[in-house]
Each structure stands twice: as C-alpha cells, then as structure tokens.
CSV table of C-alpha atoms in Angstrom, one decimal:
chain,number,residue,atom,x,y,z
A,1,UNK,CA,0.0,0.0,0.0
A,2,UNK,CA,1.2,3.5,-1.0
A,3,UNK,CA,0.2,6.4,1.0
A,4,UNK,CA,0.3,9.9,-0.9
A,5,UNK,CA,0.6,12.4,1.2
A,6,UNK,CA,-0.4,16.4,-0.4
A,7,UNK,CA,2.7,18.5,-1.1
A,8,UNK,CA,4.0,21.1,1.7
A,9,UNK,CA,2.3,24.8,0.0
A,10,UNK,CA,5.0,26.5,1.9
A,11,UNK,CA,7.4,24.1,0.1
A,12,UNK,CA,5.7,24.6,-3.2
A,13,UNK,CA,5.3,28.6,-2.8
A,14,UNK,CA,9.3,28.8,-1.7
A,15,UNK,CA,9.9,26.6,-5.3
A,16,UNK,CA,7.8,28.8,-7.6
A,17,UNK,CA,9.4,31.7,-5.5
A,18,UNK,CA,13.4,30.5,-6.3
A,19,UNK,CA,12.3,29.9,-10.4
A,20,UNK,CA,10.6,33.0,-10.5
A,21,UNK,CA,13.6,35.0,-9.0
A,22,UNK,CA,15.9,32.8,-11.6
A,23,UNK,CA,14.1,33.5,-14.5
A,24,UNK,CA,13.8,37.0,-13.9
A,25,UNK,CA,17.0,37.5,-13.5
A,26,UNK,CA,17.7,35.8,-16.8
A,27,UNK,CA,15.2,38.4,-18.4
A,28,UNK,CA,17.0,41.2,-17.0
A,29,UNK,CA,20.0,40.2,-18.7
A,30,UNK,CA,18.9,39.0,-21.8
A,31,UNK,CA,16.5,41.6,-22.6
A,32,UNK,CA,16.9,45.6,-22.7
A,33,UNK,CA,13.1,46.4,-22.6
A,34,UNK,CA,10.5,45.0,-20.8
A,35,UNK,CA,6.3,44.9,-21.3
A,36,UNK,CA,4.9,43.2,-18.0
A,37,UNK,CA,1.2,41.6,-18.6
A,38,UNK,CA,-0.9,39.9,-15.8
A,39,UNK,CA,-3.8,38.6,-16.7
A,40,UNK,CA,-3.6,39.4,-19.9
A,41,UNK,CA,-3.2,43.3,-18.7
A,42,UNK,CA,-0.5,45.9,-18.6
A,43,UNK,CA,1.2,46.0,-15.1
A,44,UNK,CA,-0.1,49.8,-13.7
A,45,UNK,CA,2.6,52.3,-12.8
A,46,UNK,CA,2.0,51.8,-9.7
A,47,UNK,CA,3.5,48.5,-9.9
A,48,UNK,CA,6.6,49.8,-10.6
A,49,UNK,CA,6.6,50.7,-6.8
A,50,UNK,CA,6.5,47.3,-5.9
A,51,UNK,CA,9.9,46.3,-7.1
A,52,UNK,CA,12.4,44.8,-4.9
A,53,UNK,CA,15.5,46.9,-4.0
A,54,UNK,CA,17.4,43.4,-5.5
A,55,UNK,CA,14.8,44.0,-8.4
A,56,UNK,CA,15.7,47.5,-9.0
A,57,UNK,CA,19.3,47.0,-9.0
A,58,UNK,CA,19.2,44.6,-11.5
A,59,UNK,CA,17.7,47.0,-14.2
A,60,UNK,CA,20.0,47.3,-17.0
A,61,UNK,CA,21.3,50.9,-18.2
A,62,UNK,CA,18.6,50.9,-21.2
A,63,UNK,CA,16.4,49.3,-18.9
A,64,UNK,CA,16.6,52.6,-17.0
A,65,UNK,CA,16.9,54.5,-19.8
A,66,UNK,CA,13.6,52.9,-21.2
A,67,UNK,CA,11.2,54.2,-17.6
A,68,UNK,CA,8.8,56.6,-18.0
A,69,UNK,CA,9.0,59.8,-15.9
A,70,UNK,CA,5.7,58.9,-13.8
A,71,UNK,CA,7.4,54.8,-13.5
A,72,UNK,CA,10.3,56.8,-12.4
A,73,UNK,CA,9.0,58.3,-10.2
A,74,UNK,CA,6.8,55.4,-8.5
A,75,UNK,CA,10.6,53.8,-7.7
A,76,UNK,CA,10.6,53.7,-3.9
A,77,UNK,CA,12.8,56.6,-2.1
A,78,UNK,CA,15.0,54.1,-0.5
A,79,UNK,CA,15.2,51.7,-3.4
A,80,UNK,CA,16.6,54.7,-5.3
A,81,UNK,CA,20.1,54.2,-3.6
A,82,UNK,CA,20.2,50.5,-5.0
A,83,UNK,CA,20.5,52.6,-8.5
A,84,UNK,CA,24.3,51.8,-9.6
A,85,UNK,CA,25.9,54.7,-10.8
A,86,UNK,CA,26.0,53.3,-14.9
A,87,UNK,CA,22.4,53.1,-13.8
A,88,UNK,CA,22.0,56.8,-12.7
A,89,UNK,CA,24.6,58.1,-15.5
A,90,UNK,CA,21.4,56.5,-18.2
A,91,UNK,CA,18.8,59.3,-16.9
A,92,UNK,CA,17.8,61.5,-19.1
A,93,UNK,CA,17.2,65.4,-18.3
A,94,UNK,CA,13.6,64.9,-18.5
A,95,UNK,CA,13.5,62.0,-16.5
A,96,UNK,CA,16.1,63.7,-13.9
A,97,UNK,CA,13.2,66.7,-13.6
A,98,UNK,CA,11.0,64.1,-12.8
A,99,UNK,CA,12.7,63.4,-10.2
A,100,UNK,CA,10.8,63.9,-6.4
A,101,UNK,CA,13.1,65.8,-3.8
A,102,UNK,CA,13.0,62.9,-2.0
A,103,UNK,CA,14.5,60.5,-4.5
A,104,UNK,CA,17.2,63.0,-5.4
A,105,UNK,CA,18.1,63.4,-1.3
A,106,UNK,CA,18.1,59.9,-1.4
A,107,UNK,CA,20.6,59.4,-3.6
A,108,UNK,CA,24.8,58.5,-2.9
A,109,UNK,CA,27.2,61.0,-3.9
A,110,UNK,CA,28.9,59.2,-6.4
A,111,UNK,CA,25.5,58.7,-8.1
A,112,UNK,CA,25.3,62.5,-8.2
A,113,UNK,CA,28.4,62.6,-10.1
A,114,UNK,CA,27.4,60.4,-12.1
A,115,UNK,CA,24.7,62.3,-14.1
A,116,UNK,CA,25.4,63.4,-17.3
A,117,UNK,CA,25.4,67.3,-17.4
A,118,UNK,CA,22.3,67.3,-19.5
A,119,UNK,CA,20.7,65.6,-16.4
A,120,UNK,CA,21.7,67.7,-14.0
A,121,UNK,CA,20.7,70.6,-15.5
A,122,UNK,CA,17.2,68.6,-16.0
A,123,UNK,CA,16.8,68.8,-11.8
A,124,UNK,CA,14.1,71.3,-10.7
A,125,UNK,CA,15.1,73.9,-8.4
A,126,UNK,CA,13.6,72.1,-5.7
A,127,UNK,CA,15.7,68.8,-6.6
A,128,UNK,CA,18.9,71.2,-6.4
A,129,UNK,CA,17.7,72.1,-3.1
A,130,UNK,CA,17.1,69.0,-2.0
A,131,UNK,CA,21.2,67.9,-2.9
A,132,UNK,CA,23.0,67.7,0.6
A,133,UNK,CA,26.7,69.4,1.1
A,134,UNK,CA,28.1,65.9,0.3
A,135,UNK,CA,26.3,65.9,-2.8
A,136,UNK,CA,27.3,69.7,-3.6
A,137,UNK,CA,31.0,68.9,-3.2
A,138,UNK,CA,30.6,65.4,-5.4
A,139,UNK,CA,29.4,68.0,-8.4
A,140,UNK,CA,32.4,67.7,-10.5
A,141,UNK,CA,33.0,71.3,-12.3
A,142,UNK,CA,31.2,70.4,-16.1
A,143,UNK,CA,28.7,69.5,-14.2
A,144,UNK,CA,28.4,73.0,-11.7
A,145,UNK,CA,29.4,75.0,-15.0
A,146,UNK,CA,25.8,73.4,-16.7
A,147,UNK,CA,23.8,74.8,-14.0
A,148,UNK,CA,21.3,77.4,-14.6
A,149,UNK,CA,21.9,80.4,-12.5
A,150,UNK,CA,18.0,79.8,-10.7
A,151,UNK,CA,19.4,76.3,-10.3
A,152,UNK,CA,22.5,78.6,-8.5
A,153,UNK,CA,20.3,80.4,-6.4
A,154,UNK,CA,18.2,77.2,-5.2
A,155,UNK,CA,21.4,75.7,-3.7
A,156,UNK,CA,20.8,76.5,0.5
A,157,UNK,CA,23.7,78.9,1.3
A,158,UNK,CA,24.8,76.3,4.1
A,159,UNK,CA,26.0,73.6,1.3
A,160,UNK,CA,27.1,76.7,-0.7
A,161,UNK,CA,30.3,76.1,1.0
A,162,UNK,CA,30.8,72.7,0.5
A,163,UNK,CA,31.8,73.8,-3.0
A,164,UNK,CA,35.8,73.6,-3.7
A,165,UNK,CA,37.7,76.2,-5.1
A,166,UNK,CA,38.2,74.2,-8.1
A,167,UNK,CA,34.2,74.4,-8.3
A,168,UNK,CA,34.3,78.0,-7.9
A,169,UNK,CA,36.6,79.0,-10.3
A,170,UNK,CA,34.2,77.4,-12.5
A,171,UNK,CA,31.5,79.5,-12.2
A,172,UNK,CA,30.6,81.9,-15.0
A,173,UNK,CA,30.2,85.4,-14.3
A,174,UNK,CA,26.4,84.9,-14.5
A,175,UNK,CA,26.3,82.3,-12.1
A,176,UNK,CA,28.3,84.2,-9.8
A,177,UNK,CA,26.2,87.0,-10.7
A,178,UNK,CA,23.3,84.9,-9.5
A,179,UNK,CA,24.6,84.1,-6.3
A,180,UNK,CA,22.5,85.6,-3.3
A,181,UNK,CA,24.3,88.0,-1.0
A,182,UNK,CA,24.1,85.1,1.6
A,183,UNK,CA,25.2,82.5,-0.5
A,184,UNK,CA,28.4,84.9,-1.4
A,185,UNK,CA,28.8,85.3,2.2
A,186,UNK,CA,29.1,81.4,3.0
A,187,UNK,CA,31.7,80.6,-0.4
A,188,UNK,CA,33.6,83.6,0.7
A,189,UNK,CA,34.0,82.1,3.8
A,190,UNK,CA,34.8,78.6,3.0
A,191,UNK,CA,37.5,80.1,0.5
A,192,UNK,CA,38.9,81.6,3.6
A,193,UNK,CA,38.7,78.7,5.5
A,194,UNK,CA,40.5,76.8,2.4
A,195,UNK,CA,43.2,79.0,2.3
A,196,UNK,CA,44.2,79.0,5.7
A,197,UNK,CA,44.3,75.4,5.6
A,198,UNK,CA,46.8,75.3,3.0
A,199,UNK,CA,48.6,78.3,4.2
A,200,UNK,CA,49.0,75.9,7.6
A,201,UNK,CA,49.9,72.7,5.8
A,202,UNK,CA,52.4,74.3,3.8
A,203,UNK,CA,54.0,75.8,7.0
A,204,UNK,CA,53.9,72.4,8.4
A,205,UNK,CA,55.4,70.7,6.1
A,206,UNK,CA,58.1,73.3,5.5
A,207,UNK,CA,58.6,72.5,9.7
C-alpha cells in the first residue's frame, strides 16, 4: 500500500518563488526592454513601486533608460540608492526633472556625479535644493558649469560652502552674478577657511 501524502504549500510557494527570481533574472539580462502583462493586462505604474530593492538594482542601463517619468517616479525613495551609478549616468534630463526631492536626497554622492550634465541641468530647483553638502561637493565642475543660474540660487547657502575652489573657479560670471548676498557670504568664507588650511599645511610641512 502506497500512501500519498499532499505537497507542503510552503514548500511549493518557496519553489515557484526560487524559479521565478531565476528567470527573472535571466530576463533582466537577456532583454533591454520589458512589457509586463498579468492577466492578460499591462502592469499599472503603480507596480513599478512594488519592485524589490534586488529588483531594481538589476535593471539594466537601457532598462533605466527605457522608464517613463511617472514609473520613475513610483521607484521607492529608499530603493533609489540600489541605482548603480552606470544606472544613474542613463537618466535623461527629463526623467532627472522628474525626479521627487526625496529620490534625489536619497541618492549617494557618487550617483550625483554620475549624471550626465544634461541631467543635472534637467533637476528642478527644488531637486537642487534637496542635494546635501556631500552631494554639492561630489558636483564635478562640467557638471556645476551646466547649472542654470535659478538652479544657482536654489542651492541653501549652508552647502554653498561645500563647493571647492576648483568648483568656484568654474562658475561663469552669470552664475556668480546669481549668487545671493548670503550664499556669497558662505563661499567667501569657505574660500577663507580653504586657504588658511593650506597656508598651515604648507607651514607644516616646510617644519
């Protein structure tokens, strides 16, 4: 006599899980645009939010490249940092303005550098608002010479500091021309700062 015995659905639901994660990962790689259907429907937009952070990492460049601004912008804040910086160097400039001030605060410094000029001059004023001093000094100078002078202005005079003087030097006269008397006030200061510092290393290293 044989006894059957029903399969575990935990066991079953972990299996489908495991060749579901394999495949996909396979169609990540193999393919540089992708349609989702489900039930014989287009996945909604706000799908796109339910992405993993693995699931989100593993977008390809074109991939990237390929999302709508409003699928963009449905990306969860804090699976924005699983963005690799090839990932973040695809964005266009209009899906970088599409970008919510959250999603751009959210991101590393080294994907901030990694935009192409054209995309950082795509962020709205309130995105270059939103960028943090680390992300101000990560700028590297193309990319603060592309910025608009209101994009100028919209930088908080705190992280106006943060710039380098290799950053400054940079800066067109319209863009310094834009600067607020505030935001003068706080890279004048950090220049200072800068060139004590070196005035005291040098003396330093002359002892």
């Amino acid at each position: 006599v044989h006894c059957l015995h029903a399969p575990d659905p935990d066991a079953v639901r972990d299996d489908i899980k495991s060749r579901y994660e394999a495949r996909l990962k396979e169609i990540f790689d193999l393919c540089d645009r992708i349609t989702i259907l489900k039930d014989g429907a287009l996945v909604s937009t706000d799908e796109t939010a339910a992405l993993t952070t693995e699931q989100v990492g593993e977008l390809t460049s074109a991939q990237v490249a390929a999302l709508t601004t409003t699928q963009l912008q449905a990306i969860e804040t804090s699976d924005i940092a699983a963005l690799r910086t090839s990932q973040i160097a695809a964005l266009s400039s209009a899906q970088a303005a599409a970008l919510t001030t959250e999603q751009v605060a959210a991101m590393e410094s080294t994907d901030v550098a990694a935009l192409t000029t054209a995309a950082v001059r795509g962020l709205t004023t309130d995105g270059i608002a939103a960028l943090n001093s680390d992300q101000i000094a990560s700028l590297s100078t193309a990319q603060v010479a592309a910025l608009s002078t209101s994009q100028i202005q919209a930088i908080e005079t705190g992280d106006i500091a943060a710039l380098s003087t290799a950053q400054v030097r940079t800066l067109t006269s319209a863009q310094t021309a834009a600067l607020t008397t505030d935001q003068e006030r706080a890279d004048l200061a950090a220049a200072v700062q800068f060139a004590i510092a070196r005035q005291l290393s040098e003396r330093t290293d002359r002892a």
